[in-house]
Coordinates of C-alpha atoms in Angstrom, one line a residue:
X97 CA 0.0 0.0 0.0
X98 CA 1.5 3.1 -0.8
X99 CA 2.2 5.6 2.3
X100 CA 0.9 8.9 2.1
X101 CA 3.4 11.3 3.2
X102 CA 2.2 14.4 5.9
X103 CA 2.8 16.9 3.7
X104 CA 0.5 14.9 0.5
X105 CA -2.1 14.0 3.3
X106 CA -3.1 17.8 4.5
X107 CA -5.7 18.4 1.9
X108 CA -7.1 15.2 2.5
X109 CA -6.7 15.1 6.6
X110 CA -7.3 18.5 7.2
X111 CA -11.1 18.5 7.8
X112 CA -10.7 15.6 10.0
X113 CA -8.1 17.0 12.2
X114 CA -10.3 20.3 12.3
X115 CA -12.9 18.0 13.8
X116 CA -10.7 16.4 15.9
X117 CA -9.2 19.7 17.6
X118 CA -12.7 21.3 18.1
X119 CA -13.4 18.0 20.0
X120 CA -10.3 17.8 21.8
X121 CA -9.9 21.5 22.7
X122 CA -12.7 21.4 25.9
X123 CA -11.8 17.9 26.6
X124 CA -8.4 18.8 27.7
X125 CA -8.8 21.6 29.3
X126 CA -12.3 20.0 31.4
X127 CA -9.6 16.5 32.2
X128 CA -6.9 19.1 33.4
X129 CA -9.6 20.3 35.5
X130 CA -10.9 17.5 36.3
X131 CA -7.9 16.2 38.0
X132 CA -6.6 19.1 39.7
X133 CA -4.2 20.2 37.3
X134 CA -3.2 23.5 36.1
X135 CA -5.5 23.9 32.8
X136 CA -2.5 24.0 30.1
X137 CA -1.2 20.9 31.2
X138 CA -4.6 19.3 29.6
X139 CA -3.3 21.3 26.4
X140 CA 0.3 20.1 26.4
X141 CA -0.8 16.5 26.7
X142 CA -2.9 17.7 23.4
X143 CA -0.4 19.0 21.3
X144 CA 2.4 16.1 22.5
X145 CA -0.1 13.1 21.9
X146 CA -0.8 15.0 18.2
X147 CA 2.5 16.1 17.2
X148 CA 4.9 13.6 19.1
X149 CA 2.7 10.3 19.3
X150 CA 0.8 11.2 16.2
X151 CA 4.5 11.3 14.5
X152 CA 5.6 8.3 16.0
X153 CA 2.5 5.4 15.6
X154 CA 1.7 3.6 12.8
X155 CA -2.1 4.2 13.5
X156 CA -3.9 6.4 11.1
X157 CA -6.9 6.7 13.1
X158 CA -5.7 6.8 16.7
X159 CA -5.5 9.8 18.1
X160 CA -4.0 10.6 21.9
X161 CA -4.2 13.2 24.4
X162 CA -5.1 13.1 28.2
X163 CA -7.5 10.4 28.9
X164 CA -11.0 10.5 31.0
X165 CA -10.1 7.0 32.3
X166 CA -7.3 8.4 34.0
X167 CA -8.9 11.5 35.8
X168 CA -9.4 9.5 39.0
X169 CA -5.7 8.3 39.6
X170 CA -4.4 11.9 38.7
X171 CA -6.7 13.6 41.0
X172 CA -5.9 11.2 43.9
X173 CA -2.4 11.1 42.8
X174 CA -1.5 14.7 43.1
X175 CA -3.8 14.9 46.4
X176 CA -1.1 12.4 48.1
X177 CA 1.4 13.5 46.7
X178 CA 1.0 17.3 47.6
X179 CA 2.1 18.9 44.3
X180 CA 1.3 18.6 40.8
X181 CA 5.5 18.9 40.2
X182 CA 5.9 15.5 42.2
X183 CA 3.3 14.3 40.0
X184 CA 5.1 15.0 36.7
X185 CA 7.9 12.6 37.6
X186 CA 5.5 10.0 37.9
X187 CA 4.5 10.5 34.0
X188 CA 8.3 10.2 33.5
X189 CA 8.2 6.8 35.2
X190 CA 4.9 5.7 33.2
X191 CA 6.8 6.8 30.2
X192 CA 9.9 4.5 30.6
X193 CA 7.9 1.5 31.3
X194 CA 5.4 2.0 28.4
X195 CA 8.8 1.9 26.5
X196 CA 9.9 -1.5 28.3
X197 CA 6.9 -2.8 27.6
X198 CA 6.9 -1.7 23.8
X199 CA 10.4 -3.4 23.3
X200 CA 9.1 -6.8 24.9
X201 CA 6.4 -7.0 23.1
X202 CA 3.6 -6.6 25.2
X203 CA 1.3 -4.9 22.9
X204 CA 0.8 -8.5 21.6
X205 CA -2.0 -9.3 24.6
X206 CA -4.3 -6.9 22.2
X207 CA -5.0 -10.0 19.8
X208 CA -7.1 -11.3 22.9
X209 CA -9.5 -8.8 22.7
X210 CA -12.7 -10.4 20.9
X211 CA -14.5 -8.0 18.3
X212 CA -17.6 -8.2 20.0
X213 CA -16.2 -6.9 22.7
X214 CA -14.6 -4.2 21.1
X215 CA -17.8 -2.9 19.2
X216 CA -19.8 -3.6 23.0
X217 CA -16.7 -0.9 24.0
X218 CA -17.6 1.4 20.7
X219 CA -21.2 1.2 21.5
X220 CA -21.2 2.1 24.7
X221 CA -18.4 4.8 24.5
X222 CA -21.3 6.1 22.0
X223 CA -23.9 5.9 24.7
X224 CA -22.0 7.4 27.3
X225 CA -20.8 10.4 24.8
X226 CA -24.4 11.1 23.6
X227 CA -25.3 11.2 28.0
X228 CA -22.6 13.5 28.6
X229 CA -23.0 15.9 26.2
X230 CA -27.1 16.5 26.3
X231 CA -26.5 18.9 29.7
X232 CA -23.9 21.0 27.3
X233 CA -26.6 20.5 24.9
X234 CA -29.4 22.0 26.9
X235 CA -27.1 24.4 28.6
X236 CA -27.0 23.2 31.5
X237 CA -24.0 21.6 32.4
X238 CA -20.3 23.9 32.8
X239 CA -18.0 20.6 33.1
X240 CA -16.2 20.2 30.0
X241 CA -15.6 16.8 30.3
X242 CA -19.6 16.2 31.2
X243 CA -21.5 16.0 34.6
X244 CA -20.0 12.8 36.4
X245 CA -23.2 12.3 38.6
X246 CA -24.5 11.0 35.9
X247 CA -22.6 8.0 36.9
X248 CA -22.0 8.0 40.6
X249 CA -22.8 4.9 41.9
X250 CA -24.2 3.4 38.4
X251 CA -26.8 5.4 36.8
X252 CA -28.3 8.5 38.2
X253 CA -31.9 8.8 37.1
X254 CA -32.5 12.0 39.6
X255 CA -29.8 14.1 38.0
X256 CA -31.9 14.5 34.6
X257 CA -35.3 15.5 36.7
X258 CA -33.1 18.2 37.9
X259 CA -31.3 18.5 34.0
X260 CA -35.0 19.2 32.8
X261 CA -36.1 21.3 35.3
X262 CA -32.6 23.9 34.1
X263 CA -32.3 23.8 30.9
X264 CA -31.4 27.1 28.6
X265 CA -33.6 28.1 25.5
X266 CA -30.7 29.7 23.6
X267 CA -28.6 26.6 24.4
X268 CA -30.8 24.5 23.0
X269 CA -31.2 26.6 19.9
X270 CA -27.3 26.7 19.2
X271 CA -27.7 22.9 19.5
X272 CA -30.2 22.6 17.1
X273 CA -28.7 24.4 14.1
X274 CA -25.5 23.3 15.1
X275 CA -26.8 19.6 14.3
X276 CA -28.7 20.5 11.6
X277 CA -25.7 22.0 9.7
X278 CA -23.9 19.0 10.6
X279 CA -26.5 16.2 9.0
X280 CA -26.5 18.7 6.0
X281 CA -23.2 18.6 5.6
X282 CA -23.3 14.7 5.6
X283 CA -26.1 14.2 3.4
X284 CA -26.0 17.1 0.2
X285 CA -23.3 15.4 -1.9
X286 CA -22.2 19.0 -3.4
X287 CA -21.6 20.0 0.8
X288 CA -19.6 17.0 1.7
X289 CA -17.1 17.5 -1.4
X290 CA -16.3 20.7 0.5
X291 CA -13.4 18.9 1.9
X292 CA -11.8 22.1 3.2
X293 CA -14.8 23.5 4.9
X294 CA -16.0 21.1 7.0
X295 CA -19.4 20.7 8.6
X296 CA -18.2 20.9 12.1
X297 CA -16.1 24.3 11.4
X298 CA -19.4 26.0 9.6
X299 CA -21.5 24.8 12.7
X300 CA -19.1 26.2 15.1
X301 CA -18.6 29.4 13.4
X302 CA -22.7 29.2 13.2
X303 CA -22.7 28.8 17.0
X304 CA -20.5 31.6 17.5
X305 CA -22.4 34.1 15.0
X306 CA -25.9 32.9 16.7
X307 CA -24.9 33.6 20.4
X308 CA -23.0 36.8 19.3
X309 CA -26.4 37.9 17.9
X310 CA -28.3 36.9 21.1
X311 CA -25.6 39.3 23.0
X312 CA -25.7 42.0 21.1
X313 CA -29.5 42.2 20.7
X314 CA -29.6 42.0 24.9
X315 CA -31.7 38.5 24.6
X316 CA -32.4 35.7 27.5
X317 CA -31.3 33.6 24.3
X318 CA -27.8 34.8 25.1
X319 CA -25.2 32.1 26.8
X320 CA -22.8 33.1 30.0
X321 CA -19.4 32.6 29.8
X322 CA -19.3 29.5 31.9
X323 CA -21.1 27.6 28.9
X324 CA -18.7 29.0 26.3
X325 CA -14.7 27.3 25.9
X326 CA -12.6 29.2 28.6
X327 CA -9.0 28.8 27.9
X328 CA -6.2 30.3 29.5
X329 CA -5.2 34.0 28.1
X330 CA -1.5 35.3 28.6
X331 CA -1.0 38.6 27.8
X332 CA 2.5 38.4 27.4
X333 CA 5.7 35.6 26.7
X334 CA 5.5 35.4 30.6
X335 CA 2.5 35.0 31.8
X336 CA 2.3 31.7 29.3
X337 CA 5.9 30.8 31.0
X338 CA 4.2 30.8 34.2
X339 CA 1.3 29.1 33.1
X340 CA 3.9 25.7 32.3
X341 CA 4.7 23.8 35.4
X342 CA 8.1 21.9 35.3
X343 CA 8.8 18.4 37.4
X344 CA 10.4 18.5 40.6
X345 CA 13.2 15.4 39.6
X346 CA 13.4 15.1 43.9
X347 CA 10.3 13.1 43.7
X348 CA 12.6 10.4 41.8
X349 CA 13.2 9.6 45.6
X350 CA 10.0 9.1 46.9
X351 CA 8.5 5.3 46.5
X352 CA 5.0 6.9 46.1
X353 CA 5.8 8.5 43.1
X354 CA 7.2 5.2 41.4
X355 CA 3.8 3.2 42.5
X356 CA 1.8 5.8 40.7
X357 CA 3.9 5.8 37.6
X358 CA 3.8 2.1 37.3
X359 CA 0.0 2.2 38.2
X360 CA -0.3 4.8 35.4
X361 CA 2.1 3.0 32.8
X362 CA -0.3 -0.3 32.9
X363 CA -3.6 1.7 32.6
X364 CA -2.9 4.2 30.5
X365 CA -1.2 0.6 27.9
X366 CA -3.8 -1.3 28.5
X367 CA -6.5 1.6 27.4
X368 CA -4.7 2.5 24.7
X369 CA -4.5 -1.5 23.1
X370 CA -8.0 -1.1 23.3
X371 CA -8.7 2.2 21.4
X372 CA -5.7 0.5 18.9
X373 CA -8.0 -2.4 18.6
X374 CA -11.2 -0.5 18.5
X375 CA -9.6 2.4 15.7
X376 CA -8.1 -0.5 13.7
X377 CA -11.9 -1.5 13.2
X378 CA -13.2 2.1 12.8
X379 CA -10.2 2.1 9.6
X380 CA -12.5 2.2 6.5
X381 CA -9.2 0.4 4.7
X382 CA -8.5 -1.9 7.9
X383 CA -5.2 -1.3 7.9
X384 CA -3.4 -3.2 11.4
X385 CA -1.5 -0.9 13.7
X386 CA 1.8 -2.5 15.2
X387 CA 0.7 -2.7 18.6
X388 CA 4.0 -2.4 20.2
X389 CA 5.5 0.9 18.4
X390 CA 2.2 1.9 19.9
X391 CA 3.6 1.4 23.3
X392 CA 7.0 2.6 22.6
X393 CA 5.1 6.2 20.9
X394 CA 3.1 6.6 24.2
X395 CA 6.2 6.1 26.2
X396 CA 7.9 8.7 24.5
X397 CA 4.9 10.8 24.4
X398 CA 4.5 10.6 28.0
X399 CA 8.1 11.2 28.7
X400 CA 8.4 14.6 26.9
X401 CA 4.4 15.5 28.2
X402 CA 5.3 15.2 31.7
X403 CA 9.1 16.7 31.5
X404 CA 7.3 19.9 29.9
X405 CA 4.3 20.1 32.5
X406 CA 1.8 18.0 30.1
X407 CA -0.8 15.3 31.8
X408 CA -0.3 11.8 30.8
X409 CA -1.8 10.7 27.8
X410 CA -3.6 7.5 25.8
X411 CA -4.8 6.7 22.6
X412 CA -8.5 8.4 23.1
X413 CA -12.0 6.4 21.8
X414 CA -13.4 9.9 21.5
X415 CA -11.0 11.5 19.6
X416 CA -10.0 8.7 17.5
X417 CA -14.0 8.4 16.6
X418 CA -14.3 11.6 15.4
X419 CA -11.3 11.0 13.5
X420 CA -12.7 8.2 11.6
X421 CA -16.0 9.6 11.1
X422 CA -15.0 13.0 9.8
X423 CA -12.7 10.8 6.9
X424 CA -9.6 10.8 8.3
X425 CA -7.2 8.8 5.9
X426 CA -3.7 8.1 7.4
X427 CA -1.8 9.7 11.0
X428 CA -1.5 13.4 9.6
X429 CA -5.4 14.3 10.9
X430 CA -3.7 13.6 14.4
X431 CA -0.7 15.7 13.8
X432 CA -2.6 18.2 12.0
X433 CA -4.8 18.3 15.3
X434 CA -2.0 19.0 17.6
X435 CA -0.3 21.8 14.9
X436 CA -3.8 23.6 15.5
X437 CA -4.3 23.6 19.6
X438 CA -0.9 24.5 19.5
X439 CA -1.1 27.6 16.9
X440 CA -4.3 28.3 17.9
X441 CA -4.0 28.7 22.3
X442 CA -0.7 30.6 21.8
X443 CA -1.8 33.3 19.6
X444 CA -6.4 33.5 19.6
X445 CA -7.3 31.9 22.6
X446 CA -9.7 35.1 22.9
X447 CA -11.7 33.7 19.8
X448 CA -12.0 30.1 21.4
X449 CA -13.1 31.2 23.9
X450 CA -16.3 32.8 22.0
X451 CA -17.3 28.7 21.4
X452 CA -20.6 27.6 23.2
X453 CA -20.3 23.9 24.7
X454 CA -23.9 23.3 22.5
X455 CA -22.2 23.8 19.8
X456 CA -19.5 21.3 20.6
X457 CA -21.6 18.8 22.0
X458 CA -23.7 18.5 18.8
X459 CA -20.7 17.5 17.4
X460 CA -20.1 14.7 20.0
X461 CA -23.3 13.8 19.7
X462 CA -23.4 12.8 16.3
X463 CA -20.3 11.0 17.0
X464 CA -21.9 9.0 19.8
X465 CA -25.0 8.4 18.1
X466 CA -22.6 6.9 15.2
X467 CA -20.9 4.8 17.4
X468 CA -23.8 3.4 19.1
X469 CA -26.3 2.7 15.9
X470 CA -29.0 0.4 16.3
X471 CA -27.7 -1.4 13.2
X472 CA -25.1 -2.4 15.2
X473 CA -26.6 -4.1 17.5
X474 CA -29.0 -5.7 14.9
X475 CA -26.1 -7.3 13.6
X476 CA -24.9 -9.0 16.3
X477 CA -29.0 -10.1 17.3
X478 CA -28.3 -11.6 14.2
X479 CA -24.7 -13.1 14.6
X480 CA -26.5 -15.5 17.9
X481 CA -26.7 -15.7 21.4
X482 CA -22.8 -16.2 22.0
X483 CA -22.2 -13.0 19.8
X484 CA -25.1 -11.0 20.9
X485 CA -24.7 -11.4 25.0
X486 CA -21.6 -10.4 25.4
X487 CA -21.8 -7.4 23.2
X488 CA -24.7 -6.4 25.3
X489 CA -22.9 -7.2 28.3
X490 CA -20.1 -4.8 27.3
X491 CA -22.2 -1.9 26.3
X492 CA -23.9 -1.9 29.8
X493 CA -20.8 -2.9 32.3
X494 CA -19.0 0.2 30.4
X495 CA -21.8 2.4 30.4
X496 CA -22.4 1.5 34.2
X497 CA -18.9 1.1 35.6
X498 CA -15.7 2.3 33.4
X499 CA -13.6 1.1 30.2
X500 CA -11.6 -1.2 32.0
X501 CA -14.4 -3.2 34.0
X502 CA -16.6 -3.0 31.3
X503 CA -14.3 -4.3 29.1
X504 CA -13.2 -7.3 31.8
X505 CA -17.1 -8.0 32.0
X506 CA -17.5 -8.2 28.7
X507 CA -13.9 -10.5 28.0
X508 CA -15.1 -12.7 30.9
X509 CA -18.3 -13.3 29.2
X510 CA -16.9 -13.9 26.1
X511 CA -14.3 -16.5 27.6
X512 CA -17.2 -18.5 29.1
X513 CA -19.2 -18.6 26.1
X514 CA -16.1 -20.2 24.7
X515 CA -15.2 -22.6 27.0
X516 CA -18.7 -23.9 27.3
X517 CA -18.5 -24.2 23.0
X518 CA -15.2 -26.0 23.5
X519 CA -17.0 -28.1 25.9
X520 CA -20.0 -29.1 23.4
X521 CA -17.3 -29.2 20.0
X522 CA -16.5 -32.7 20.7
X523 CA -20.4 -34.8 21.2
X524 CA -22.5 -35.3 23.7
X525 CA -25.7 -37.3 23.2
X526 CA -28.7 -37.9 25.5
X527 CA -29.5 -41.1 26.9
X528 CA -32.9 -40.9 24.9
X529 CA -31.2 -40.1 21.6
X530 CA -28.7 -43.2 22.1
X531 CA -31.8 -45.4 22.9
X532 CA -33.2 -44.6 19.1
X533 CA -30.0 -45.0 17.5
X534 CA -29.0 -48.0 15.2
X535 CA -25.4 -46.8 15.3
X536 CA -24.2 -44.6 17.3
X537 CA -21.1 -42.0 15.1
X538 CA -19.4 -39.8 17.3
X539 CA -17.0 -37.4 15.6
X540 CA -14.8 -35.6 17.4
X541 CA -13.8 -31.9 16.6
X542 CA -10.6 -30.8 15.4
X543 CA -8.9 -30.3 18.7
X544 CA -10.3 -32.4 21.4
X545 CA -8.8 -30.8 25.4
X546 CA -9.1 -31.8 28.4
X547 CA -12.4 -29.2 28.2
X548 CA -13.8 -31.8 26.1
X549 CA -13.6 -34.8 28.4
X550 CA -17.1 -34.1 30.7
X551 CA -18.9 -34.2 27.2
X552 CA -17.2 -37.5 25.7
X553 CA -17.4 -38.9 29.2
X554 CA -21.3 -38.2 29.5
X555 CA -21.8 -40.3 26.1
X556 CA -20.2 -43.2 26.7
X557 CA -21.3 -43.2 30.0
X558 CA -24.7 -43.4 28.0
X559 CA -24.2 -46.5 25.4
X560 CA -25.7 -49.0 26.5
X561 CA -24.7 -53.0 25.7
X562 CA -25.0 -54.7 22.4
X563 CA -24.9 -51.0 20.5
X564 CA -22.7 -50.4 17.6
X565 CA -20.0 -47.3 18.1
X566 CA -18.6 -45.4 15.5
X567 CA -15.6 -42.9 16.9
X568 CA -14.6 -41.0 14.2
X569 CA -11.1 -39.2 15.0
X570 CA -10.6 -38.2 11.0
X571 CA -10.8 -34.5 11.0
X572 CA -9.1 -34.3 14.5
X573 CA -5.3 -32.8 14.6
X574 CA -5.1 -32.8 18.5
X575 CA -6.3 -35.2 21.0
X576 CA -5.7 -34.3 24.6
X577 CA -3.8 -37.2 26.7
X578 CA -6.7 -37.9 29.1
X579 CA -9.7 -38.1 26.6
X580 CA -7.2 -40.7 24.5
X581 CA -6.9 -43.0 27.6
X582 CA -10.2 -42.8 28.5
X583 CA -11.8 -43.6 24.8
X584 CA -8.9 -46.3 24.7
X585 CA -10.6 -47.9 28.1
X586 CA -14.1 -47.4 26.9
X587 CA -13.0 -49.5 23.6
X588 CA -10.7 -52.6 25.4
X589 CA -12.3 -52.9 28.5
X590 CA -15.9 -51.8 28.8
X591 CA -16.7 -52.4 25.4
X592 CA -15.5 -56.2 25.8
X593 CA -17.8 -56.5 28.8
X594 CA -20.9 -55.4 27.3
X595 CA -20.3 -56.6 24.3
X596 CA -20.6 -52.9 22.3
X597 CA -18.9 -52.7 18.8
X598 CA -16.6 -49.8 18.9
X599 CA -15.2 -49.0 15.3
X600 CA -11.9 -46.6 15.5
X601 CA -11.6 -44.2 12.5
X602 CA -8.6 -42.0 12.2
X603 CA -6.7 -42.1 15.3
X604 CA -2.8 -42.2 15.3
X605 CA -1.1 -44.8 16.8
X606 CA 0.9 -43.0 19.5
X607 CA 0.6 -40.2 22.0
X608 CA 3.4 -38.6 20.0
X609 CA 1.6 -37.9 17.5
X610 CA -0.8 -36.2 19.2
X611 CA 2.3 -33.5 19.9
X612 CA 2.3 -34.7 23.8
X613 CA 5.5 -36.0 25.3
X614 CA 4.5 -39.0 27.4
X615 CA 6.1 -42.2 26.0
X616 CA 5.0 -43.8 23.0
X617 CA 1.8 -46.3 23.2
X618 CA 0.2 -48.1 20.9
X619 CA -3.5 -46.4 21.3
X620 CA -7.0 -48.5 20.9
X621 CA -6.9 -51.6 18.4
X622 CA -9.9 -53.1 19.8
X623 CA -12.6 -53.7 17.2
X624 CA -15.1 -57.0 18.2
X625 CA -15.9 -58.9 14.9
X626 CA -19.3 -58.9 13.8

């Protein structure tokens, strides 16, 4: 496939990393927030997960910056700790072990991840975005990164009596034509050639334009300032010096800062191999990221984020699906995205400011809602029971806990589903079905384990004297050492007893051939003649 270079891939990924930095401007600054950060460091982790790890990976869709998931171990972090500086030496730490991990392979473990699982993630990370946003959308919520009570404690159904009861007209409005422009701009074919004037821009700008007008005509329509983007203004060379806080290197001494680090370094990897996995399937071209640059990018990433004041980072689901669905084409949308928060918060911050949240969250919104389409889980309704469950099971164990429980519900799910499928593969027949037979033919599956030997047990249990037995072994390549000996006494002992006709076809004549190491036997030869 031929590589598209950063400077041929502008025109193309422009719109798309447009998208992406209108989405990822609040949601640094509200995480900064969030965890009790100075806002810029939000931004820094912005522009270094663009521009460093944007560089870096091999993912054209991934995009990374500071991470919701990781809100809750920052906060509680720099609490302990007593100072954001201490803090920054921990994102050194977590950098230098993502990088370990990078260089032994352990982005490897994402191969485990089964698609159902990753769409249930998708889908609910579109669920949750589409809940978080509707209070921006209604102007009623200031929290950049949404209202977390939502959430506390699963599902708070009392927090949207009381988002009802406060919502705000000209909020709403701003949301409306924001969303219309947006569905335009996807469906009039002569609009969505407009490659550098994306939908998203023309609805912000909208946004702006509408809420301006409210202001100046002294309406109720018009929204405060704490429902508007509110970044960080320095007047001067050093006011933005003092807004950057630098690591203090003495907390390299303190064993609290190394727990954190390492407690960072394995949640920020393992959320990250799940947006890799989850972006590689949002990749219209399904091109496969290598995993374990991926690590080694986010190490260095995190490295230079923390040395220069930045929070640590992850590959984002958000960002990396508005990436995807604005028509992002290769890894220059991400750097694109992180040229732009950087160009555009040092020099007209005072214009981004001007951007209403509704405006925004239409924009998330219509990424949520694409995430989470009924289609989607029509397909998997449609895919069976073992496919369908735990999909479901994901999308609600994210939506009502985290990523990372969600996702363990949903793997755990998935993994018993499997087993209990290994468990069946082999045969099992009732005791009523084996009283109708004429002949009995059991054929085994292509790899028979030790999973297996419950089922085969149950059946020959079941056979009853004077019944002819057909074990078929021909399409089997592996035969675990247990089921083999107990087959091989079902056919020279038992079967002589009862007098049962066992006919053997395609087994091999030695364990050894089965790829086990026990000595060499010569395996069932018993066959009673008719």
């Amino acid at each position: 496939m031929k590589k598209t270079s950063f400077i041929g891939g502008i025109k193309e990924n422009f719109p798309s990393g447009l998208v992406v930095f209108l989405v990822a401007l609040p949601l640094c600054l509200g995480i900064a927030l969030a965890s009790g950060a100075p806002p810029l460091s939000g931004i820094i982790s912005g522009i270094v997960g663009g521009l460093v790890v944007g560089f870096l990976s091999n993912s054209n869709i991934s995009v990374s910056g500071p991470a919701a998931g990781l809100t809750a171990i920052v906060l509680t972090a720099i609490t302990d700790l007593g100072a954001f500086e201490l803090f920054l030496c921990a994102g050194i730490i977590a950098g230098f072990i993502q990088l370990v991990l990078g260089f032994i392979k352990a982005g490897s473990i994402s191969n485990y991840f089964p698609n159902n699982v990753i769409e249930g993630m998708l889908a609910a990370i579109g669920i949750i975005i589409i809940l978080k946003q509707i209070p921006h959308a209604m102007g009623f919520d200031n929290d950049y990164e949404g209202h977390e009570s939502i959430f506390d404690n699963g599902l708070n159904f009392g927090y949207f009596t009381e988002l009802f009861g406060a919502v705000h007209t000209g909020a709403i409005l701003v949301t409306l034509v924001s969303v219309g422009i947006l569905i335009l701009w996807d469906k009039i074919p002569a609009l969505k050639r407009m490659k550098m004037l994306p939908g998203a821009l023309v609805a912000v700008v909208a946004g702006i334009l509408l809420n301006e007008l409210f202001k100046l005509s002294g309406s109720s329509l018009a929204i405060g300032t704490q429902h508007l983007v509110s970044l960080p203004v320095p007047k001067s060379l050093d006011d933005f010096k003092n807004l950057v806080t630098m690591p203090d290197f003495n907390g390299f001494t303190n064993p609290k800062v190394w727990i954190v680090g390492a407690t960072i370094a394995i949640v920020a990897s393992i959320e990250t191999l799940l947006c890799i996995e989850a972006s590689d399937r949002l990749d219209k071209q399904r091109r496969i990221t290598d995993t374990n640059l991926e690590l080694k990018a986010q190490g260095i990433g995190n490295l230079i984020s923390s040395f220069i004041g930045g929070l640590p980072m992850t590959s984002v689901v958000v960002r990396s699906s508005a990436n995807a669905n604005a028509g992002a084409t290769s890894k220059s949308s991400a750097m694109i995205h992180g040229i732009l928060l950087l160009v555009c918060v040092l020099s007209i911050p005072f214009i981004l400011n001007l951007i209403p949240l509704a405006t925004l969250a239409a924009v998330l919104i219509l990424v949520g809602y694409k995430l989470a389409k009924p289609v989607t889980f029509k397909h998997f309704w449609h895919l069976g029971k073992f496919q369908f469950i735990p999909f479901v099971a994901t999308v609600v164990a994210v939506v009502a806990t985290d990523l990372l429980k969600g996702v363990g519900i949903g793997l755990a799910i998935s993994v018993f589903y499997i087993l209990q499928g290994n468990m069946k593969r082999a045969y099992y027949l009732s005791r009523e079905k084996l009283d109708d037979a004429d002949g009995i033919n059991i054929k085994l599956a292509e790899e028979v384990s030790f999973l297996n030997k419950a089922a085969i047990k149950k059946t020959l249990k079941n056979i009853k004297p004077n019944s002819t037995v057909t074990i078929d072994a021909r399409g089997t390549s592996y035969i675990a050492t247990d089921v083999l000996e107990m087959i091989q006494d079902f056919a020279n002992i038992r079967a002589k007893e009862e007098d049962i006709n066992v006919e053997l076809l395609g087994f091999k004549t030695s364990y050894k051939d089965y790829e086990r190491d026990e000595d060499s036997h010569i395996l069932i030869t018993h066959r009673r003649a008719m």
